Coordinates of C-alpha atoms in Angstrom, one line a residue:
Chain G
M1 CA 115.7 101.0 152.8
T2 CA 113.0 98.7 154.1
D3 CA 113.4 94.9 153.9
P4 CA 111.1 94.3 150.9
E5 CA 113.2 96.8 149.4
A6 CA 116.4 95.7 150.2
L7 CA 115.3 92.1 149.2
D8 CA 114.4 93.7 145.8
A9 CA 117.9 94.9 145.4
A10 CA 119.3 91.6 146.2
V11 CA 117.2 89.9 143.7
D12 CA 118.0 92.7 141.1
E13 CA 121.9 91.7 142.0
V14 CA 121.1 88.0 141.3
R15 CA 119.8 89.0 138.2
R16 CA 122.7 90.8 137.2
E17 CA 125.0 87.8 138.4
G18 CA 122.8 86.0 135.8
Y19 CA 123.9 88.3 133.0
K20 CA 127.3 88.0 133.7
A21 CA 127.3 84.0 133.5
A22 CA 125.4 84.0 130.5
A23 CA 128.0 86.6 129.0
V24 CA 130.9 84.2 129.9
F25 CA 129.1 81.3 128.1
A26 CA 128.1 83.5 125.1
T27 CA 131.8 84.3 124.6
A28 CA 132.8 80.9 124.9
D29 CA 130.3 79.9 122.5
A30 CA 131.1 82.7 120.0
V31 CA 134.8 81.9 120.3
L32 CA 133.8 77.9 119.5
A33 CA 131.8 78.8 116.6
L34 CA 134.3 81.4 115.1
L35 CA 136.9 78.5 115.3
A36 CA 134.8 75.6 114.1
V37 CA 133.7 77.8 111.2
N38 CA 137.1 79.0 110.3
V39 CA 138.5 75.2 110.4
G40 CA 135.3 74.1 108.5
L41 CA 135.9 76.4 105.8
T42 CA 139.6 75.9 105.6
V43 CA 139.3 72.0 105.4
V44 CA 136.3 71.8 103.4
A45 CA 137.9 74.4 100.9
V46 CA 134.8 76.1 99.9
D47 CA 135.1 78.5 96.8
V48 CA 134.1 81.8 98.7
P49 CA 134.4 84.9 96.2
S50 CA 136.7 87.4 97.7
I51 CA 135.9 91.0 98.9
S52 CA 139.1 92.9 98.0
A53 CA 137.7 96.0 99.8
L54 CA 138.4 94.3 103.3
P55 CA 141.7 93.9 104.8
V56 CA 140.9 90.2 106.1
G57 CA 140.1 87.1 104.1
T58 CA 136.5 86.1 103.3
E59 CA 136.8 83.0 105.4
A60 CA 137.8 84.9 108.3
L61 CA 135.0 87.5 107.9
I62 CA 132.3 84.8 107.6
A63 CA 133.7 82.9 110.6
A64 CA 133.6 86.2 112.8
V65 CA 130.1 87.0 111.6
V66 CA 128.6 83.4 112.5
G67 CA 130.7 83.6 116.0
L68 CA 129.3 87.0 116.7
A69 CA 125.8 85.4 115.8
V70 CA 126.0 82.4 117.9
G71 CA 127.3 84.5 120.8
L72 CA 124.6 87.1 120.6
A73 CA 122.3 84.1 120.4
S74 CA 123.6 82.0 123.4
G75 CA 123.7 85.1 125.4
V76 CA 120.0 86.1 124.9
V77 CA 118.9 82.8 125.5
R78 CA 121.1 82.5 128.6
A79 CA 120.1 85.4 129.9
R80 CA 116.6 84.6 129.8
R81 CA 117.2 81.5 131.2
N82 CA 119.6 82.7 134.1
G83 CA 117.1 84.5 135.9
V84 CA 116.5 84.3 139.5
E85 CA 114.9 80.8 139.4
R86 CA 118.3 79.4 138.2
F87 CA 120.1 80.9 141.0
E88 CA 117.5 79.2 143.3
A89 CA 118.2 76.1 141.9
A90 CA 121.7 76.3 141.6
N91 CA 121.5 77.0 145.4
P92 CA 119.0 74.5 146.6
E93 CA 119.6 75.6 150.5
L94 CA 118.3 79.0 149.4
G95 CA 115.8 78.1 146.5
A96 CA 112.8 77.8 148.8
A97 CA 113.3 80.9 151.3
L98 CA 114.4 83.3 148.4
R99 CA 111.0 82.5 146.3
S100 CA 109.0 82.7 149.4
A101 CA 110.5 85.9 150.2
R102 CA 110.0 87.3 146.6
D103 CA 106.4 86.2 146.7
A104 CA 105.9 87.9 150.1
A105 CA 107.6 91.1 149.1
H106 CA 105.5 91.0 145.7
S107 CA 102.2 90.8 147.9
A108 CA 103.6 93.3 150.2
H109 CA 103.7 91.3 153.2
D110 CA 104.9 93.3 156.1
D111 CA 104.3 91.3 159.3
T112 CA 106.7 89.8 161.7
M113 CA 107.1 86.4 159.9
A114 CA 107.7 88.1 156.7
R115 CA 110.4 90.5 157.9
R116 CA 112.1 87.6 159.6
L117 CA 111.8 85.9 156.1
Y118 CA 113.4 88.6 154.3
A119 CA 116.3 89.2 156.8
D120 CA 116.8 85.3 156.5
A121 CA 116.9 85.3 152.6
L122 CA 119.4 88.3 152.5
D123 CA 121.4 86.6 155.0
R124 CA 121.4 83.4 152.9
L125 CA 122.0 85.5 149.8
S126 CA 125.0 87.0 151.3
E127 CA 126.3 83.4 151.9
A128 CA 125.4 82.2 148.5
S129 CA 127.6 81.7 145.4
S130 CA 126.7 83.1 142.0
G131 CA 129.5 81.0 140.7
R132 CA 127.1 78.0 140.8
L133 CA 125.4 79.6 137.8
L134 CA 128.6 78.7 135.8
D135 CA 128.4 75.0 135.1
E136 CA 132.0 74.4 135.6
R137 CA 131.9 71.0 133.6
R138 CA 130.4 72.5 130.5
L139 CA 132.4 75.5 130.7
A140 CA 135.6 73.2 131.1
L141 CA 134.3 71.3 127.9
R142 CA 133.7 74.3 126.1
M143 CA 137.2 75.5 126.7
V144 CA 138.8 72.0 125.9
V145 CA 136.9 72.1 122.5
V146 CA 138.1 75.6 121.8
F147 CA 141.7 74.6 122.5
V148 CA 141.4 71.9 120.0
L149 CA 139.8 73.9 117.3
A150 CA 142.4 76.7 117.7
V151 CA 145.1 74.1 117.9
G152 CA 143.4 72.5 114.4
S153 CA 143.0 75.7 113.0
I154 CA 146.5 76.5 113.2
H155 CA 147.6 73.0 111.7
V156 CA 145.2 73.1 108.7
T157 CA 146.6 76.6 107.9
V158 CA 150.2 75.7 108.2
A159 CA 150.0 72.2 106.8
G160 CA 147.4 73.2 103.9
V161 CA 144.7 70.5 104.7
A162 CA 141.8 70.7 102.1
L163 CA 139.0 68.3 101.5
D164 CA 138.0 68.5 98.0
L165 CA 134.3 67.9 98.1
A166 CA 134.5 66.0 94.6
D167 CA 137.4 63.6 95.4
S168 CA 139.6 62.5 98.1
P169 CA 141.3 64.9 100.2
T170 CA 144.8 66.1 99.3
V171 CA 147.6 67.1 101.6
G172 CA 150.7 69.0 101.0
G173 CA 153.3 70.9 102.4
S174 CA 154.0 74.9 101.8
D175 CA 156.5 73.6 99.0
G176 CA 154.0 71.2 97.4
P177 CA 152.3 71.8 94.1
D178 CA 149.3 73.3 95.7
S179 CA 151.0 75.5 98.4
D180 CA 150.7 78.6 96.2
Q181 CA 147.1 77.9 95.0
Q182 CA 145.1 81.0 94.4
P183 CA 141.3 81.0 95.1
D184 CA 140.7 82.0 91.5
D185 CA 143.1 79.2 90.1
P186 CA 141.8 76.1 88.3
P187 CA 141.4 73.2 90.8
P188 CA 144.5 71.1 91.1
E189 CA 144.7 67.9 89.2
S190 CA 142.9 65.3 90.4
S191 CA 144.1 61.8 91.7
D192 CA 143.3 60.3 88.5
S193 CA 146.1 62.2 87.0
L194 CA 148.5 60.9 89.3
D195 CA 147.4 57.3 88.8
S196 CA 148.0 58.0 85.0
D197 CA 151.8 58.5 85.6
P198 CA 153.3 55.3 85.3
I199 CA 156.5 56.3 87.5
S200 CA 154.9 57.9 90.4
N201 CA 152.8 55.1 91.9
T202 CA 154.5 52.1 90.5
D203 CA 157.0 49.9 92.0
G204 CA 160.4 50.4 90.4
S205 CA 161.1 46.5 90.2
T206 CA 158.2 46.1 88.1
V207 CA 159.6 48.8 85.5
L208 CA 163.0 47.4 85.4
G209 CA 162.2 43.5 85.7
D210 CA 164.3 41.2 87.4
P211 CA 168.1 41.6 87.5
G212 CA 169.8 39.4 85.1
E213 CA 173.0 38.6 82.9
V214 CA 173.4 41.0 80.1
A215 CA 174.6 39.1 76.7
R216 CA 178.2 40.2 75.5
G217 CA 178.2 41.9 72.1
D218 CA 180.1 40.5 69.4
E219 CA 180.7 43.3 66.9
A220 CA 184.3 44.8 67.2
L221 CA 185.1 48.2 66.2
T222 CA 188.4 49.8 66.2
A223 CA 188.5 53.3 66.8
N224 CA 191.6 55.5 65.0
L225 CA 192.7 58.6 66.4
S226 CA 194.9 61.0 64.3
D227 CA 196.0 64.6 64.6
R228 CA 195.2 65.4 61.1
S229 CA 192.6 67.6 60.5
G230 CA 189.5 66.6 58.6
P231 CA 188.4 68.4 55.3
G232 CA 186.5 71.6 55.4
A233 CA 186.4 73.9 58.4
G234 CA 188.2 71.3 60.3
D235 CA 191.1 72.3 58.2
E236 CA 191.7 75.2 60.0
R237 CA 193.8 75.1 63.2
A238 CA 191.9 76.1 66.0
R239 CA 193.5 79.5 67.7
Y240 CA 192.1 80.0 71.4
E241 CA 194.3 83.0 72.3
N242 CA 191.9 85.5 71.2
A243 CA 188.8 83.3 71.1
G244 CA 187.3 84.6 74.6
H245 CA 185.7 88.0 75.1
P246 CA 185.6 90.4 72.3
S247 CA 188.1 93.1 72.4
A248 CA 187.1 96.6 73.3
E249 CA 187.7 97.8 70.0
D250 CA 184.7 95.4 68.9
I251 CA 182.4 97.0 71.0
S252 CA 180.6 100.1 70.1
P253 CA 178.9 102.1 72.7
E254 CA 175.5 102.9 72.6
R255 CA 173.3 105.0 74.6
A256 CA 170.0 103.8 76.4
G257 CA 166.7 104.8 74.4
Y258 CA 164.0 106.6 75.7
D259 CA 160.8 106.6 73.9
D260 CA 158.3 109.6 74.5
P261 CA 155.0 108.6 75.8
G262 CA 153.4 110.6 73.2
S263 CA 154.6 108.6 70.6
V264 CA 152.7 105.4 71.9
E265 CA 149.6 105.1 70.4
D266 CA 147.6 103.7 73.3
P267 CA 149.1 103.7 76.8
E268 CA 146.6 102.2 78.2
L269 CA 146.4 99.4 76.2
V270 CA 149.9 98.7 76.4
R271 CA 149.6 98.8 80.5
E272 CA 146.5 96.4 80.5
Y273 CA 148.7 93.9 78.2
A274 CA 151.7 94.4 80.4
L275 CA 149.5 93.7 83.5
R276 CA 148.1 90.4 82.1
M277 CA 151.4 89.4 81.1
S278 CA 152.7 89.9 84.7
E279 CA 149.5 88.0 86.1
E280 CA 150.1 85.1 83.5
N281 CA 153.9 84.7 84.6
D282 CA 152.8 84.8 88.4
D283 CA 150.0 81.9 87.7
D284 CA 153.0 80.1 86.0
Chain K
M1 CA 114.8 98.2 163.6
T2 CA 114.6 97.5 167.2
E3 CA 111.0 96.5 167.1
N4 CA 112.1 94.0 164.2
L5 CA 114.7 92.7 166.3
S6 CA 112.4 92.3 169.5
D7 CA 109.9 90.4 167.1
D8 CA 112.7 88.2 165.8
E9 CA 113.7 87.3 169.5
A10 CA 110.1 86.8 170.3
V11 CA 109.9 84.4 167.3
Q12 CA 112.9 82.7 168.3
R13 CA 111.8 82.3 171.8
L14 CA 108.6 80.6 170.8
Q15 CA 110.4 78.3 168.6
D16 CA 112.8 77.3 171.3
A17 CA 109.8 76.9 173.4
L18 CA 108.1 74.4 171.2
D19 CA 111.4 72.5 171.0
A20 CA 111.3 72.2 174.8
V21 CA 107.9 71.0 174.7
R22 CA 109.0 68.3 172.6
D23 CA 112.0 67.6 175.0
E24 CA 109.4 67.4 177.7
V25 CA 107.2 64.9 175.9
R26 CA 110.0 62.6 175.3
K27 CA 110.3 62.1 178.9
R28 CA 107.1 60.3 178.8
I29 CA 106.8 59.2 175.3
V30 CA 109.4 56.9 173.9
G31 CA 109.8 57.3 170.0
Q32 CA 106.7 58.5 168.0
E33 CA 108.8 61.5 166.9
A34 CA 106.8 62.2 164.0
V35 CA 103.3 61.6 165.8
V36 CA 104.6 64.2 168.1
D37 CA 105.4 66.5 165.6
Q38 CA 102.2 65.8 163.7
L39 CA 100.1 66.4 166.9
L40 CA 101.9 69.6 167.7
A41 CA 101.9 70.9 164.3
C42 CA 98.1 70.2 164.5
M43 CA 97.6 72.2 167.7
L44 CA 99.6 74.8 165.9
C45 CA 97.0 74.9 163.1
D46 CA 94.3 75.5 165.7
G47 CA 92.9 72.5 164.4
N48 CA 91.9 69.1 166.0
A49 CA 93.3 65.5 165.2
L50 CA 91.9 62.0 164.7
L51 CA 94.3 59.6 166.3
E52 CA 94.2 55.9 165.5
S53 CA 95.8 53.0 166.7
T54 CA 95.5 49.8 168.5
P55 CA 95.0 50.0 172.1
G56 CA 98.0 50.6 174.4
L57 CA 100.4 52.5 172.5
G58 CA 99.9 55.7 174.8
K59 CA 97.7 57.9 172.8
T60 CA 96.0 59.3 175.9
L61 CA 99.5 59.7 177.8
L62 CA 100.6 61.6 174.6
V63 CA 97.8 63.9 174.7
Q64 CA 98.0 64.6 178.4
T65 CA 101.6 65.4 178.4
L66 CA 101.3 67.7 175.6
A67 CA 98.6 69.7 177.6
D68 CA 101.0 69.3 180.6
A69 CA 104.0 70.8 178.9
T70 CA 101.8 73.5 177.2
S71 CA 100.0 74.5 180.4
L72 CA 96.9 73.9 178.8
S73 CA 93.9 72.7 180.7
F74 CA 92.9 69.0 179.9
N75 CA 89.8 66.7 180.0
R76 CA 89.0 63.5 179.1
V77 CA 85.7 62.0 177.7
Q78 CA 85.3 58.3 177.4
N79 CA 82.7 57.8 174.8
T80 CA 80.1 55.1 175.1
P81 CA 76.9 54.6 173.3
D82 CA 74.9 55.8 176.2
L83 CA 76.7 59.0 176.4
M84 CA 74.5 62.0 176.1
P85 CA 75.6 65.3 174.4
S86 CA 74.6 67.3 177.9
D87 CA 77.3 64.9 179.5
V88 CA 80.0 66.3 177.0
T89 CA 78.6 70.1 176.8
G90 CA 77.4 70.6 180.3
T91 CA 73.8 71.4 181.4
D92 CA 71.9 73.6 183.5
I93 CA 71.4 72.7 187.1
V94 CA 69.3 74.0 190.1
R95 CA 71.6 75.6 192.8
D96 CA 70.6 76.6 196.2
T97 CA 71.9 80.1 196.7
A98 CA 71.4 82.7 199.3
E99 CA 68.8 84.4 197.2
G100 CA 67.0 80.9 196.7
Q101 CA 67.3 78.5 194.0
E102 CA 68.3 79.3 190.7
F103 CA 69.4 77.5 187.3
V104 CA 73.2 77.6 186.7
F105 CA 75.2 76.3 184.0
D106 CA 77.3 73.3 184.8
P107 CA 79.9 73.2 182.2
G108 CA 80.9 69.7 180.7
P109 CA 84.4 68.0 179.9
L110 CA 84.2 70.3 176.7
F111 CA 85.3 73.4 178.6
A112 CA 89.2 72.6 178.6
N113 CA 91.8 73.8 176.3
V114 CA 92.6 70.1 175.4
V115 CA 89.6 67.4 175.1
L116 CA 90.6 64.0 174.5
A117 CA 87.4 62.1 172.9
D118 CA 88.6 58.6 173.7
E119 CA 87.1 56.2 171.2
I120 CA 85.0 58.8 169.6
N121 CA 83.2 56.1 167.3
R122 CA 81.6 54.4 170.2
A123 CA 79.5 57.5 170.9
T124 CA 76.1 57.9 169.2
P125 CA 75.8 60.1 166.2
K126 CA 73.9 62.7 168.1
T127 CA 76.6 63.0 170.9
Q128 CA 79.1 62.8 168.0
A129 CA 77.6 65.5 166.3
A130 CA 77.4 67.8 169.5
L131 CA 81.0 67.4 169.9
L132 CA 82.1 68.2 166.6
E133 CA 79.7 71.1 166.4
A134 CA 81.8 72.5 169.5
M135 CA 84.9 71.5 167.8
Q136 CA 83.8 73.8 164.6
E137 CA 82.0 76.6 166.5
Q138 CA 84.4 76.7 169.4
Q139 CA 81.3 77.6 171.4
V140 CA 78.1 75.4 172.8
T141 CA 74.4 76.4 173.2
V142 CA 72.7 74.9 176.2
T143 CA 69.0 75.8 176.8
G144 CA 69.2 78.5 174.3
D145 CA 72.5 80.2 175.9
T146 CA 75.6 80.2 174.1
Y147 CA 79.0 79.5 176.0
D148 CA 82.3 80.3 174.3
L149 CA 84.8 77.3 174.9
P150 CA 88.3 78.4 176.2
E151 CA 91.2 79.4 173.8
P152 CA 92.9 77.3 172.5
F153 CA 90.7 74.5 172.1
F154 CA 91.2 71.3 170.6
V155 CA 89.7 68.0 170.2
L156 CA 92.0 65.0 170.0
A157 CA 89.7 62.1 169.1
T158 CA 90.9 58.5 169.3
Q159 CA 89.7 55.5 167.2
N160 CA 90.5 51.8 167.4
P161 CA 90.8 50.2 164.0
I162 CA 90.3 46.7 165.4
E163 CA 87.1 46.6 167.1
Q164 CA 84.3 47.8 164.9
E165 CA 81.4 46.0 166.3
G166 CA 79.0 48.2 167.9
T167 CA 80.5 51.4 166.8
Y168 CA 79.1 54.4 165.0
P169 CA 81.8 55.3 162.1
L170 CA 82.2 59.2 161.9
P171 CA 80.4 60.1 158.4
E172 CA 82.9 61.5 155.7
A173 CA 81.3 65.1 156.5
Q174 CA 82.2 65.0 160.3
R175 CA 85.7 63.5 159.3
D176 CA 86.4 66.3 157.1
R177 CA 86.2 68.5 160.1
F178 CA 89.3 66.9 161.6
T179 CA 92.5 68.8 160.3
M180 CA 94.6 65.5 160.6
K181 CA 94.6 61.9 161.1
I182 CA 97.4 60.6 162.8
L183 CA 98.4 57.1 162.9
L184 CA 100.4 55.4 165.8
D185 CA 102.3 52.4 165.1
Y186 CA 103.8 49.8 167.3
P187 CA 107.4 50.9 168.7
G188 CA 110.6 49.4 167.5
D189 CA 112.5 46.9 169.7
D190 CA 114.7 49.3 171.2
E191 CA 111.9 51.7 171.9
E192 CA 109.7 49.0 173.7
T193 CA 112.6 47.7 175.6
E194 CA 112.9 51.3 176.8
I195 CA 109.4 51.9 177.6
V196 CA 109.3 48.6 179.5
D197 CA 112.4 50.0 181.6
R198 CA 111.0 53.5 182.0
Y199 CA 107.7 52.4 183.4
T200 CA 108.4 49.4 185.4
R201 CA 111.3 50.3 187.6
R202 CA 109.3 52.7 189.9
L203 CA 105.7 52.5 191.4
D204 CA 104.7 55.8 190.7
D205 CA 104.9 55.7 187.0
D206 CA 103.8 59.7 186.7
I207 CA 107.0 61.1 185.2
P208 CA 106.9 64.9 186.0
V209 CA 106.6 67.2 183.1
E210 CA 107.7 70.9 183.4
P211 CA 105.3 73.4 181.8
V212 CA 107.5 75.3 179.2
L213 CA 104.6 77.3 177.3
T214 CA 101.9 79.1 178.4
P215 CA 98.4 79.2 176.7
E216 CA 98.9 82.9 175.6
S217 CA 102.4 82.2 174.1
F218 CA 100.6 79.0 172.2
R219 CA 97.9 81.6 170.9
D220 CA 101.0 83.6 169.7
A221 CA 102.6 80.9 168.0
Q222 CA 99.4 80.2 166.3
R223 CA 99.1 83.6 165.1
L224 CA 102.8 83.4 163.8
V225 CA 101.9 80.4 162.0
R226 CA 99.4 81.8 159.8
Q227 CA 101.8 84.7 159.0
L228 CA 104.5 82.5 157.8
P229 CA 105.0 83.1 154.2
I230 CA 104.6 80.5 151.6
A231 CA 105.7 80.7 148.1
D232 CA 103.2 80.5 145.2
D233 CA 104.2 77.4 143.7
V234 CA 104.8 75.5 147.0
R235 CA 101.0 76.7 147.8
D236 CA 100.0 75.7 144.3
R237 CA 101.5 72.3 144.5
A238 CA 99.4 71.7 147.8
V239 CA 96.4 72.7 146.4
G240 CA 97.1 70.7 143.0
V241 CA 97.5 67.7 145.4
V242 CA 94.1 68.1 146.7
R243 CA 92.5 68.7 143.8
E244 CA 94.1 65.7 142.2
T245 CA 92.3 63.7 144.7
R246 CA 88.9 64.4 142.9
Q247 CA 90.1 62.8 139.6
A248 CA 92.1 60.2 140.9
D249 CA 91.2 56.6 139.5
R250 CA 91.3 54.7 142.7
L251 CA 89.3 57.0 145.0
N252 CA 85.4 57.6 145.0
Y253 CA 85.7 60.9 146.8
G254 CA 88.1 63.4 147.0
A255 CA 89.3 66.0 149.6
S256 CA 87.5 69.2 150.0
P257 CA 88.7 72.8 149.7
R258 CA 89.0 72.7 153.4
A259 CA 91.7 70.1 153.0
S260 CA 93.5 72.6 150.7
M261 CA 93.6 75.3 153.7
D262 CA 94.4 72.7 155.9
L263 CA 97.4 71.2 154.0
V264 CA 99.0 74.6 153.6
L265 CA 98.5 75.6 157.3
A266 CA 99.8 72.3 158.4
S267 CA 102.8 72.7 156.0
K268 CA 103.4 76.4 157.8
A269 CA 103.1 74.9 161.1
R270 CA 105.5 72.1 160.2
A271 CA 108.1 74.8 158.9
F272 CA 107.6 76.8 162.1
L273 CA 108.4 73.9 164.1
A274 CA 111.4 73.4 162.4
G275 CA 112.4 77.0 163.0
R276 CA 112.2 78.3 159.5
S277 CA 110.6 81.3 158.2
H278 CA 109.3 79.7 154.7
V279 CA 107.7 76.4 153.9
A280 CA 109.3 74.3 151.9
P281 CA 108.2 71.4 149.4
D282 CA 109.1 68.7 151.9
D283 CA 106.4 70.4 154.4
V284 CA 103.7 69.7 152.0
E285 CA 104.9 66.2 151.1
A286 CA 105.3 65.5 154.7
M287 CA 101.8 66.7 155.8
A288 CA 99.7 65.5 152.6
R289 CA 99.0 62.2 154.3
P290 CA 98.0 63.1 157.7
V291 CA 95.8 65.8 156.3
L292 CA 94.3 63.9 153.3
R293 CA 94.1 60.0 154.4
H294 CA 90.7 60.5 156.4
R295 CA 89.0 62.8 153.7
V296 CA 89.3 60.5 150.7
V297 CA 87.2 57.5 150.1
V298 CA 89.1 54.5 148.4
D299 CA 86.8 52.7 145.8
F300 CA 85.9 49.2 146.1
R301 CA 88.0 47.4 143.8
A302 CA 91.0 49.3 145.1
E303 CA 89.9 48.3 148.6
R304 CA 89.6 44.9 147.7
E305 CA 93.4 44.9 146.3
G306 CA 94.4 46.3 149.8
V307 CA 95.1 49.8 148.6
A308 CA 95.1 52.5 151.3
P309 CA 94.5 56.0 151.0
D310 CA 98.0 56.8 151.8
D311 CA 99.1 54.7 149.0
V312 CA 97.0 56.5 146.5
V313 CA 98.0 60.1 148.1
G314 CA 101.6 58.9 148.0
D315 CA 101.2 58.2 144.3
L316 CA 99.7 61.8 143.7
L317 CA 102.8 63.1 145.4

């Protein structure tokens, strides 16, 4: 391999390093976007139509698609930007030499000084680090944001934080009134309904008033107790010996019935009715 | 591969030798490092330099020392208004030989590798033209016969910026033929003390200098400088700076395309002197002022405000 060919191979290697660095950032961007969209959809409580054919929720699907799109876009942009020029900028001690060597190789220079430059550039390339293509501060910042969003995502899911766009946010635990809210259910009661309740948001002292002395009554009633029975049913003496469970003789055995399906006029109608009843019960 | 290694070693040897030249010059010249580097770079470009300073700063000593360290022959021409072109180029004289009398060419002081044209602005335009023509063509023509000047050939001309009475300032077209205009400034405190100590403690002030480079090696170095690769963007920047002098607000005249060539070449020479195999943007910036300052003409308004060509070039950079 001649010096210009070796240099071209080295430049290709630099380009590949640039692609790797772009992939790292693209992955971070994709995760960041996925988590941000997921948290956003959960908090904002957007009414998203469900797709029953998918094993995952619609919100998760949207977040995944957005994350993928952001990752792809970031990867493409960075792969274009993370060319050899960026590598040169990241390694300023190498930049001018590598640029000169690339231009010389492109012009097919093969004299003494050009060969010396190729060797020099290859030598410097072996000492240069492609790690500088990774902007550590920006990558660290992304990691922090990803961590925060991940924690936030778990929190809003567990705590059920939801921001109603029309009203103030409501917060409730898993045993709260909205914990088992379904997407198809009517929206929860607004805070106005809570305010209309005189008890829920009112000071107890206001309702009860100030404590004070209660006036003593002046009507005297005499209660008479007698063992005589009154008229009517009360004349019968109550017997409790056999008043508990009915005796075995009082119960006649009955066999469980079975209806032939053929006798039902419209089984489909009955089945749908039963399902609706079941749904209503669940909703309640 | 062996050939490459030997080439590499040859380049390294030349660069080491140029370092040694600078060390030899330091034996006689105190300070003026930038001036020495610019002068060496100019010689590596196979160019000619205009040295400007007040008297007594060691211009002549500097040029002579450079010639001594590089084993180059040295001649000095003291320019005066009555100096004739033939005094510089040489002339045919009648000489008695065994066969009788014949005309033979008696070479003038131009026939040396390094010619110091002291106070060139004191020579008449005719003599200046003869000198500058020889500088450009690297040959002289006397009574119809053309004689090649020795290789390498450098003219290092000096000017005194103070005394302008009775001088013939070089026209712009002739100034353009100098690769660089190098300014010598006064030495600093410590440097001046060192100069006094070095040259007042002995009766014989001729400090010996070892020749560390042969003329052939110097030619090899010049060839290698031209081979030195330059990145396209660095070259474009050098050309761009020169082109911008033609549209600059405070300049009457900008620099010529010859300036673009000289700036790129001077940048290469500086990189070679620094032991590098490529030209850095810093090389262009460092060489822009010496290469351009004598090729641009500041307009009247800027001149009245005390703006120097270096200021304008600096702004363009």
